[in-house]
Amino acid sequence: MIDAAIDLLRDVEVDAIIGPQRSTQVNFVMDLGDRVHVPIISFSATSPSLISRTRYFVRMAQSDAYQVEAIASIVKAFQWSQVCIISEDTEYGTGIIPYLSNALQNVNAIISYRSLFPKSSTDDFIYKELYKMMTMQTRVFVVHMSERLGARLFLKAKEIGMMSSGYAWIVTSGLTDLYSLMNLSVVEAMQGVLGVKPLIPKSKELDYFATKWKTMFSHTYDDIKPAHPSIYGLWAYDTLCALAMAAERVGNRLLDAANISYSSVFDLPVSETGHELLKEMFKIRFRGLAGNFSLTKGQIERTQYQIVNVIGTGDREVGVWIPTHRISRKVHQIASSSFSISKSNLGDITWPGGSVVVPKGWEFPVNGNKIRIGVPQKSGFNEFLKVEKDPRTNATKVSGYFKDVFEAVMAALPYAVSYEYVIYPFEKSDGSFSRSYDDLTYQVSLQENYDAAFGDITITANRSTYVDFSLPYVEGGVTYVIPVKYEDPDDKWAFLEPLTKEMWKVSAAFYIFTGLSIWILGRRVSTSSRGTAGQHAGMICYFPLFPGQGIEGTLICLILVGWTIVSCLLMSTYTASLSSKLTAQRLQPTVPDVKELIESGVYVGCQRGSFLVDFLKRLGFEGSKIRTYKCAEDCHEALSKGNSNGSISAYFDVMPHIMLFLTQFCGKYVVARPIHRTEGFGFVFPKSSPLVADVSRAIIQLTEKGNILNIAELKSFKPGCAAPDTNINPSSVTLRSFQVLFGITAGVTLACLGVSLIINLYPDVNFLQIISNFVLNTGSKFQALFRDFMQFFTSLPPRLRLYFGRA
């Protein structure tokens, strides 16, 4: 091909070259064309990597990058989450991969495996790759190959059973358009395959051309049934028409080859006509056999894609994809805006194996095997999930709330899933623990013995690095319980408990402050107050019974009235609180928080085999202060020991187990607040398992319908008794309750002292007379003002007085 191109450019001195059919051929030829300014026109090179490499390359075919969105729309329409890409290891095969990967990512589908087939693949290599893909979960395959290698692939896939029910195959336009030219055995192997190809609009010109083509084909090949012209043939016809139009516009101008040396094969003459031809081709617009002809950036404009289903000896259109990422069942519906990416917008499809059931897109590795569901087996904390063995039949029986939820979720899936329970024992035969929930989740990630797992398995960040979780079906959260402790009514210091320490201190301070204020005021008017220092101290504590006369006596009375009100209220509150303490049993109002537990260095406990050991260490507990237990009874015993050996001060667990613990030991423990937020219990699957999304959707549906809650009610897992109230209001009277009254009393007392101080600083001023005169003057002014107003009112006309009277 390269030698032929050089001969054309050097010897024939052509102004344009049509015909590099392969992307690998075009790569070198386009560089020659760019050097000598000769347009290189291809109607079959579709690799996206050829775009924009040179301005003298013109692609008259649809780029493979255009069809990837049509393929991604099919994947999205059927909600397939995983896709396996099969392509040949050439530039044609690999050029589409980046575009296809991005398109699938945009519809939330992942590429689970990418298989590259050398163009010269042997049968053994094809079998080996197909068997490898057969052992994977993915059952959706996108094939991008040349017709020869693709035909061999489908023949081998049919032989090993991969063209049967449950599989979905999608082929790109390169195979779809040439399907009619393949022999009958390949056609039979490709039954049920979906394909995409550029949509060719119907026209009279196309019908006439097809008739002439079939007639000519029949005369040439008597033993072959004439086929409809391929899209490549139509693009070739439109290419010749466009080039002829451009040549007519440019005129018959030849290369000026004078004074050109030919020292080597690469010393080629530069065309003076090629540039003009290229310019005219970009201006040409006409309706060709393949549709409207228009060049943009060196290639024809983007078109719609036809989605076809291989049935019998032909293909049947099941939908049309348009560049706005939508699918329509028929071409004439494209103008409608009511359709979207949905399988309901596609026609009836017959899948491989003759099935009409849409493949779910995945299967577990070995055909016919059930999904192995890991179930933890332990001797304690099994109220939610219990695993027992029948002593007679030695059969394993799984029961409990979690099992009912799991089976309800599996039944809610849009397809049937066959599964079996595989026991995962936590304990050895001697009763010692040897495994944990982390071990179980890791085993699921390996997929050697378990394909999934459920139970009281908390969703954690560490576990999510190697497995995938469904949405939680039980709420999470970690908290702790401590033994209930009641106040001792026979405590000798019980009489002090009605008031807080702050209240006692402030009350005593105000008592002394009030007495001192009265003593200061009374000392100025009472001669009996002028005694010894001891007598003065006694008067301060006792208060003067006769405050005296005059203004000081009035101030003393004001102080005594305020203090009497406060003391009476305080005494009545104290009496009520003390009576309550002596007649009713109360919980101790304080529950130590996590910080206090850590600082005090006490022992705490948690469930053995759970994530809580690492969780408590992250909170700040020392590993030596954490004890693990395998059943609720052991925890209860450790909490009941007080401060003796083997005891714990608090027991940590997730909320579902804490609620059951409180129910089992009703009234003996109190739960702490707040709850440390964690995710709840979820079903465990291997990374990228297609079941995760469907199971999560099923959990949401069951939760919204209330089915999961109904299962919990049937199992009676709601707490059977009310836990002691941890939000107990303090029984002791706090300073906050009396701070306003104390403030008023202090204000009145200080005001009285201030008045007394002013009177003593200015003894010559008769403040009583000044106040009396001020009151008399103010009253006289008000009387005069009222008298003047009445005189003005009586002087008004009767009607006006009547109006003001009504108003």
PDB file of N, CA, C and O in Angstrom, residues 556-612:
ATOM      1  N   ILE A 556     -33.629  49.903 106.516  1.00  0.00           N
ATOM      2  CA  ILE A 556     -33.468  48.576 107.112  1.00  0.00           C
ATOM      3  C   ILE A 556     -34.689  47.700 106.839  1.00  0.00           C
ATOM      4  O   ILE A 556     -34.587  46.508 106.518  1.00  0.00           O
ATOM      5  N   CYS A 557     -35.867  48.286 106.918  1.00  0.00           N
ATOM      6  CA  CYS A 557     -37.094  47.524 106.644  1.00  0.00           C
ATOM      7  C   CYS A 557     -37.135  47.027 105.205  1.00  0.00           C
ATOM      8  O   CYS A 557     -37.565  45.905 104.934  1.00  0.00           O
ATOM      9  N   LEU A 558     -36.677  47.874 104.293  1.00  0.00           N
ATOM     10  CA  LEU A 558     -36.650  47.450 102.882  1.00  0.00           C
ATOM     11  C   LEU A 558     -35.733  46.239 102.693  1.00  0.00           C
ATOM     12  O   LEU A 558     -36.058  45.276 101.984  1.00  0.00           O
ATOM     13  N   ILE A 559     -34.568  46.287 103.323  1.00  0.00           N
ATOM     14  CA  ILE A 559     -33.629  45.163 103.201  1.00  0.00           C
ATOM     15  C   ILE A 559     -34.221  43.902 103.804  1.00  0.00           C
ATOM     16  O   ILE A 559     -34.129  42.801 103.233  1.00  0.00           O
ATOM     17  N   LEU A 560     -34.844  44.014 104.969  1.00  0.00           N
ATOM     18  CA  LEU A 560     -35.421  42.848 105.640  1.00  0.00           C
ATOM     19  C   LEU A 560     -36.564  42.234 104.839  1.00  0.00           C
ATOM     20  O   LEU A 560     -36.705  41.008 104.773  1.00  0.00           O
ATOM     21  N   VAL A 561     -37.369  43.081 104.206  1.00  0.00           N
ATOM     22  CA  VAL A 561     -38.481  42.550 103.402  1.00  0.00           C
ATOM     23  C   VAL A 561     -37.943  41.718 102.242  1.00  0.00           C
ATOM     24  O   VAL A 561     -38.411  40.611 101.965  1.00  0.00           O
ATOM     25  N   GLY A 562     -36.931  42.246 101.521  1.00  0.00           N
ATOM     26  CA  GLY A 562     -36.350  41.504 100.385  1.00  0.00           C
ATOM     27  C   GLY A 562     -35.735  40.189 100.821  1.00  0.00           C
ATOM     28  O   GLY A 562     -35.937  39.147 100.186  1.00  0.00           O
ATOM     29  N   TRP A 563     -34.961  40.237 101.932  1.00  0.00           N
ATOM     30  CA  TRP A 563     -34.321  39.009 102.406  1.00  0.00           C
ATOM     31  C   TRP A 563     -35.340  37.994 102.920  1.00  0.00           C
ATOM     32  O   TRP A 563     -35.178  36.781 102.732  1.00  0.00           O
ATOM     33  N   THR A 564     -36.411  38.474 103.534  1.00  0.00           N
ATOM     34  CA  THR A 564     -37.447  37.569 104.054  1.00  0.00           C
ATOM     35  C   THR A 564     -38.107  36.803 102.908  1.00  0.00           C
ATOM     36  O   THR A 564     -38.359  35.593 103.007  1.00  0.00           O
ATOM     37  N   ILE A 565     -38.387  37.505 101.805  1.00  0.00           N
ATOM     38  CA  ILE A 565     -39.015  36.838 100.655  1.00  0.00           C
ATOM     39  C   ILE A 565     -38.096  35.754 100.113  1.00  0.00           C
ATOM     40  O   ILE A 565     -38.507  34.618  99.851  1.00  0.00           O
ATOM     41  N   VAL A 566     -36.807  36.079  99.928  1.00  0.00           N
ATOM     42  CA  VAL A 566     -35.856  35.103  99.398  1.00  0.00           C
ATOM     43  C   VAL A 566     -35.706  33.917 100.338  1.00  0.00           C
ATOM     44  O   VAL A 566     -35.717  32.761  99.925  1.00  0.00           O
ATOM     45  N   SER A 567     -35.573  34.182 101.618  1.00  0.00           N
ATOM     46  CA  SER A 567     -35.356  33.094 102.580  1.00  0.00           C
ATOM     47  C   SER A 567     -36.566  32.184 102.675  1.00  0.00           C
ATOM     48  O   SER A 567     -36.423  30.968 102.817  1.00  0.00           O
ATOM     49  N   CYS A 568     -37.781  32.757 102.582  1.00  0.00           N
ATOM     50  CA  CYS A 568     -38.989  31.919 102.644  1.00  0.00           C
ATOM     51  C   CYS A 568     -39.081  30.992 101.431  1.00  0.00           C
ATOM     52  O   CYS A 568     -39.399  29.806 101.562  1.00  0.00           O
ATOM     53  N   LEU A 569     -38.814  31.558 100.255  1.00  0.00           N
ATOM     54  CA  LEU A 569     -38.837  30.722  99.049  1.00  0.00           C
ATOM     55  C   LEU A 569     -37.754  29.653  99.103  1.00  0.00           C
ATOM     56  O   LEU A 569     -37.970  28.494  98.720  1.00  0.00           O
ATOM     57  N   LEU A 570     -36.573  30.027  99.570  1.00  0.00           N
ATOM     58  CA  LEU A 570     -35.479  29.070  99.662  1.00  0.00           C
ATOM     59  C   LEU A 570     -35.799  27.964 100.659  1.00  0.00           C
ATOM     60  O   LEU A 570     -35.530  26.786 100.413  1.00  0.00           O
ATOM     61  N   MET A 571     -36.427  28.329 101.768  1.00  0.00           N
ATOM     62  CA  MET A 571     -36.750  27.339 102.790  1.00  0.00           C
ATOM     63  C   MET A 571     -37.809  26.349 102.298  1.00  0.00           C
ATOM     64  O   MET A 571     -37.696  25.142 102.521  1.00  0.00           O
ATOM     65  N   SER A 572     -38.810  26.866 101.592  1.00  0.00           N
ATOM     66  CA  SER A 572     -39.860  25.973 101.093  1.00  0.00           C
ATOM     67  C   SER A 572     -39.318  25.026 100.023  1.00  0.00           C
ATOM     68  O   SER A 572     -39.674  23.840  99.992  1.00  0.00           O
ATOM     69  N   THR A 573     -38.439  25.532  99.174  1.00  0.00           N
ATOM     70  CA  THR A 573     -37.833  24.678  98.146  1.00  0.00           C
ATOM     71  C   THR A 573     -36.950  23.622  98.781  1.00  0.00           C
ATOM     72  O   THR A 573     -36.946  22.453  98.386  1.00  0.00           O
ATOM     73  N   TYR A 574     -36.166  23.994  99.765  1.00  0.00           N
ATOM     74  CA  TYR A 574     -35.307  23.054 100.482  1.00  0.00           C
ATOM     75  C   TYR A 574     -36.134  21.954 101.136  1.00  0.00           C
ATOM     76  O   TYR A 574     -35.792  20.769 101.070  1.00  0.00           O
ATOM     77  N   THR A 575     -37.240  22.344 101.763  1.00  0.00           N
ATOM     78  CA  THR A 575     -38.089  21.366 102.450  1.00  0.00           C
ATOM     79  C   THR A 575     -38.672  20.355 101.465  1.00  0.00           C
ATOM     80  O   THR A 575     -38.687  19.149 101.721  1.00  0.00           O
ATOM     81  N   ALA A 576     -39.157  20.859 100.318  1.00  0.00           N
ATOM     82  CA  ALA A 576     -39.748  19.960  99.329  1.00  0.00           C
ATOM     83  C   ALA A 576     -38.713  18.998  98.761  1.00  0.00           C
ATOM     84  O   ALA A 576     -38.975  17.796  98.595  1.00  0.00           O
ATOM     85  N   SER A 577     -37.515  19.503  98.488  1.00  0.00           N
ATOM     86  CA  SER A 577     -36.477  18.652  97.928  1.00  0.00           C
ATOM     87  C   SER A 577     -36.016  17.603  98.922  1.00  0.00           C
ATOM     88  O   SER A 577     -35.809  16.436  98.572  1.00  0.00           O
ATOM     89  N   LEU A 578     -35.862  17.984 100.145  1.00  0.00           N
ATOM     90  CA  LEU A 578     -35.425  17.035 101.163  1.00  0.00           C
ATOM     91  C   LEU A 578     -36.483  15.963 101.396  1.00  0.00           C
ATOM     92  O   LEU A 578     -36.153  14.774 101.560  1.00  0.00           O
ATOM     93  N   SER A 579     -37.738  16.354 101.372  1.00  0.00           N
ATOM     94  CA  SER A 579     -38.813  15.368 101.542  1.00  0.00           C
ATOM     95  C   SER A 579     -38.813  14.356 100.412  1.00  0.00           C
ATOM     96  O   SER A 579     -39.004  13.157 100.620  1.00  0.00           O
ATOM     97  N   SER A 580     -38.585  14.859  99.198  1.00  0.00           N
ATOM     98  CA  SER A 580     -38.556  13.960  98.047  1.00  0.00           C
ATOM     99  C   SER A 580     -37.394  12.972  98.156  1.00  0.00           C
ATOM    100  O   SER A 580     -37.537  11.792  97.843  1.00  0.00           O
ATOM    101  N   LYS A 581     -36.245  13.436  98.576  1.00  0.00           N
ATOM    102  CA  LYS A 581     -35.086  12.556  98.709  1.00  0.00           C
ATOM    103  C   LYS A 581     -35.297  11.479  99.758  1.00  0.00           C
ATOM    104  O   LYS A 581     -34.827  10.352  99.621  1.00  0.00           O
ATOM    105  N   LEU A 582     -35.971  11.805 100.820  1.00  0.00           N
ATOM    106  CA  LEU A 582     -36.143  10.864 101.924  1.00  0.00           C
ATOM    107  C   LEU A 582     -37.276   9.879 101.699  1.00  0.00           C
ATOM    108  O   LEU A 582     -37.341   8.853 102.369  1.00  0.00           O
ATOM    109  N   THR A 583     -38.164  10.175 100.748  1.00  0.00           N
ATOM    110  CA  THR A 583     -39.341   9.316 100.541  1.00  0.00           C
ATOM    111  C   THR A 583     -39.324   8.551  99.232  1.00  0.00           C
ATOM    112  O   THR A 583     -40.086   7.602  99.068  1.00  0.00           O
ATOM    113  N   ALA A 584     -38.491   8.939  98.236  1.00  0.00           N
ATOM    114  CA  ALA A 584     -38.477   8.273  96.926  1.00  0.00           C
ATOM    115  C   ALA A 584     -37.055   7.848  96.580  1.00  0.00           C
ATOM    116  O   ALA A 584     -36.094   8.578  96.824  1.00  0.00           O
ATOM    117  N   GLN A 585     -36.939   6.643  95.964  1.00  0.00           N
ATOM    118  CA  GLN A 585     -35.634   6.144  95.552  1.00  0.00           C
ATOM    119  C   GLN A 585     -35.274   6.744  94.195  1.00  0.00           C
ATOM    120  O   GLN A 585     -36.060   6.720  93.261  1.00  0.00           O
ATOM    121  N   ARG A 586     -34.076   7.256  94.065  1.00  0.00           N
ATOM    122  CA  ARG A 586     -33.663   7.927  92.840  1.00  0.00           C
ATOM    123  C   ARG A 586     -32.333   7.370  92.335  1.00  0.00           C
ATOM    124  O   ARG A 586     -31.481   6.979  93.125  1.00  0.00           O
ATOM    125  N   LEU A 587     -32.193   7.410  90.994  1.00  0.00           N
ATOM    126  CA  LEU A 587     -30.899   7.059  90.392  1.00  0.00           C
ATOM    127  C   LEU A 587     -29.899   8.167  90.654  1.00  0.00           C
ATOM    128  O   LEU A 587     -30.260   9.339  90.756  1.00  0.00           O
ATOM    129  N   GLN A 588     -28.659   7.764  90.774  1.00  0.00           N
ATOM    130  CA  GLN A 588     -27.629   8.793  90.842  1.00  0.00           C
ATOM    131  C   GLN A 588     -27.631   9.573  89.535  1.00  0.00           C
ATOM    132  O   GLN A 588     -27.615   8.988  88.442  1.00  0.00           O
ATOM    133  N   PRO A 589     -27.677  10.853  89.602  1.00  0.00           N
ATOM    134  CA  PRO A 589     -27.916  11.654  88.402  1.00  0.00           C
ATOM    135  C   PRO A 589     -26.750  11.711  87.427  1.00  0.00           C
ATOM    136  O   PRO A 589     -26.920  12.158  86.316  1.00  0.00           O
ATOM    137  N   THR A 590     -25.603  11.272  87.780  1.00  0.00           N
ATOM    138  CA  THR A 590     -24.445  11.439  86.887  1.00  0.00           C
ATOM    139  C   THR A 590     -24.055  10.110  86.272  1.00  0.00           C
ATOM    140  O   THR A 590     -23.994   9.079  86.957  1.00  0.00           O
ATOM    141  N   VAL A 591     -23.820  10.112  84.932  1.00  0.00           N
ATOM    142  CA  VAL A 591     -23.292   8.967  84.202  1.00  0.00           C
ATOM    143  C   VAL A 591     -21.942   9.385  83.643  1.00  0.00           C
ATOM    144  O   VAL A 591     -21.859  10.376  82.912  1.00  0.00           O
ATOM    145  N   PRO A 592     -20.871   8.696  83.986  1.00  0.00           N
ATOM    146  CA  PRO A 592     -19.541   9.130  83.507  1.00  0.00           C
ATOM    147  C   PRO A 592     -19.459   9.079  81.986  1.00  0.00           C
ATOM    148  O   PRO A 592     -19.935   8.131  81.359  1.00  0.00           O
ATOM    149  N   ASP A 593     -18.851  10.116  81.404  1.00  0.00           N
ATOM    150  CA  ASP A 593     -18.676  10.102  79.964  1.00  0.00           C
ATOM    151  C   ASP A 593     -17.392   9.353  79.613  1.00  0.00           C
ATOM    152  O   ASP A 593     -16.659   8.886  80.485  1.00  0.00           O
ATOM    153  N   VAL A 594     -17.131   9.233  78.297  1.00  0.00           N
ATOM    154  CA  VAL A 594     -15.982   8.448  77.841  1.00  0.00           C
ATOM    155  C   VAL A 594     -14.679   9.039  78.360  1.00  0.00           C
ATOM    156  O   VAL A 594     -13.766   8.310  78.769  1.00  0.00           O
ATOM    157  N   LYS A 595     -14.587  10.357  78.396  1.00  0.00           N
ATOM    158  CA  LYS A 595     -13.361  11.001  78.859  1.00  0.00           C
ATOM    159  C   LYS A 595     -13.081  10.647  80.316  1.00  0.00           C
ATOM    160  O   LYS A 595     -11.923  10.368  80.691  1.00  0.00           O
ATOM    161  N   GLU A 596     -14.124  10.631  81.141  1.00  0.00           N
ATOM    162  CA  GLU A 596     -13.941  10.273  82.553  1.00  0.00           C
ATOM    163  C   GLU A 596     -13.524   8.810  82.701  1.00  0.00           C
ATOM    164  O   GLU A 596     -12.702   8.466  83.556  1.00  0.00           O
ATOM    165  N   LEU A 597     -14.107   7.936  81.878  1.00  0.00           N
ATOM    166  CA  LEU A 597     -13.734   6.526  81.947  1.00  0.00           C
ATOM    167  C   LEU A 597     -12.265   6.330  81.576  1.00  0.00           C
ATOM    168  O   LEU A 597     -11.553   5.531  82.193  1.00  0.00           O
ATOM    169  N   ILE A 598     -11.811   7.073  80.562  1.00  0.00           N
ATOM    170  CA  ILE A 598     -10.416   6.945  80.138  1.00  0.00           C
ATOM    171  C   ILE A 598      -9.473   7.475  81.210  1.00  0.00           C
ATOM    172  O   ILE A 598      -8.459   6.840  81.545  1.00  0.00           O
ATOM    173  N   GLU A 599      -9.787   8.641  81.765  1.00  0.00           N
ATOM    174  CA  GLU A 599      -8.913   9.255  82.758  1.00  0.00           C
ATOM    175  C   GLU A 599      -8.865   8.463  84.055  1.00  0.00           C
ATOM    176  O   GLU A 599      -7.823   8.422  84.729  1.00  0.00           O
ATOM    177  N   SER A 600      -9.969   7.809  84.414  1.00  0.00           N
ATOM    178  CA  SER A 600      -9.989   7.042  85.660  1.00  0.00           C
ATOM    179  C   SER A 600      -9.269   5.700  85.528  1.00  0.00           C
ATOM    180  O   SER A 600      -8.977   5.051  86.538  1.00  0.00           O
ATOM    181  N   GLY A 601      -8.992   5.274  84.285  1.00  0.00           N
ATOM    182  CA  GLY A 601      -8.243   4.035  84.079  1.00  0.00           C
ATOM    183  C   GLY A 601      -9.000   2.774  84.412  1.00  0.00           C
ATOM    184  O   GLY A 601      -8.378   1.746  84.717  1.00  0.00           O
ATOM    185  N   VAL A 602     -10.324   2.799  84.359  1.00  0.00           N
ATOM    186  CA  VAL A 602     -11.125   1.616  84.680  1.00  0.00           C
ATOM    187  C   VAL A 602     -11.148   0.661  83.491  1.00  0.00           C
ATOM    188  O   VAL A 602     -10.783   1.010  82.373  1.00  0.00           O
ATOM    189  N   TYR A 603     -11.575  -0.565  83.744  1.00  0.00           N
ATOM    190  CA  TYR A 603     -11.717  -1.560  82.687  1.00  0.00           C
ATOM    191  C   TYR A 603     -13.078  -1.403  82.014  1.00  0.00           C
ATOM    192  O   TYR A 603     -14.094  -1.125  82.669  1.00  0.00           O
ATOM    193  N   VAL A 604     -13.082  -1.598  80.694  1.00  0.00           N
ATOM    194  CA  VAL A 604     -14.330  -1.576  79.935  1.00  0.00           C
ATOM    195  C   VAL A 604     -14.398  -2.843  79.105  1.00  0.00           C
ATOM    196  O   VAL A 604     -13.380  -3.488  78.830  1.00  0.00           O
ATOM    197  N   GLY A 605     -15.600  -3.213  78.680  1.00  0.00           N
ATOM    198  CA  GLY A 605     -15.788  -4.453  77.937  1.00  0.00           C
ATOM    199  C   GLY A 605     -16.483  -4.225  76.617  1.00  0.00           C
ATOM    200  O   GLY A 605     -17.112  -3.192  76.384  1.00  0.00           O
ATOM    201  N   CYS A 606     -16.355  -5.214  75.720  1.00  0.00           N
ATOM    202  CA  CYS A 606     -17.042  -5.172  74.432  1.00  0.00           C
ATOM    203  C   CYS A 606     -17.206  -6.595  73.926  1.00  0.00           C
ATOM    204  O   CYS A 606     -16.684  -7.552  74.527  1.00  0.00           O
ATOM    205  N   GLN A 607     -17.922  -6.747  72.818  1.00  0.00           N
ATOM    206  CA  GLN A 607     -18.190  -8.064  72.249  1.00  0.00           C
ATOM    207  C   GLN A 607     -16.941  -8.626  71.581  1.00  0.00           C
ATOM    208  O   GLN A 607     -16.241  -7.914  70.857  1.00  0.00           O
ATOM    209  N   ARG A 608     -16.674  -9.880  71.798  1.00  0.00           N
ATOM    210  CA  ARG A 608     -15.495 -10.524  71.231  1.00  0.00           C
ATOM    211  C   ARG A 608     -15.675 -10.731  69.732  1.00  0.00           C
ATOM    212  O   ARG A 608     -16.753 -11.090  69.258  1.00  0.00           O
ATOM    213  N   GLY A 609     -14.599 -10.488  68.981  1.00  0.00           N
ATOM    214  CA  GLY A 609     -14.630 -10.688  67.542  1.00  0.00           C
ATOM    215  C   GLY A 609     -15.160  -9.518  66.747  1.00  0.00           C
ATOM    216  O   GLY A 609     -15.186  -9.569  65.519  1.00  0.00           O
ATOM    217  N   SER A 610     -15.584  -8.458  67.417  1.00  0.00           N
ATOM    218  CA  SER A 610     -16.158  -7.312  66.718  1.00  0.00           C
ATOM    219  C   SER A 610     -15.088  -6.261  66.455  1.00  0.00           C
ATOM    220  O   SER A 610     -13.928  -6.390  66.861  1.00  0.00           O
ATOM    221  N   PHE A 611     -15.520  -5.176  65.784  1.00  0.00           N
ATOM    222  CA  PHE A 611     -14.601  -4.078  65.476  1.00  0.00           C
ATOM    223  C   PHE A 611     -14.411  -3.144  66.660  1.00  0.00           C
ATOM    224  O   PHE A 611     -13.627  -2.192  66.583  1.00  0.00           O
ATOM    225  N   LEU A 612     -15.092  -3.405  67.772  1.00  0.00           N
ATOM    226  CA  LEU A 612     -15.127  -2.457  68.874  1.00  0.00           C
ATOM    227  C   LEU A 612     -13.792  -2.330  69.604  1.00  0.00           C
ATOM    228  O   LEU A 612     -13.530  -1.294  70.221  1.00  0.00           O
TER     229      LEU A 612
END
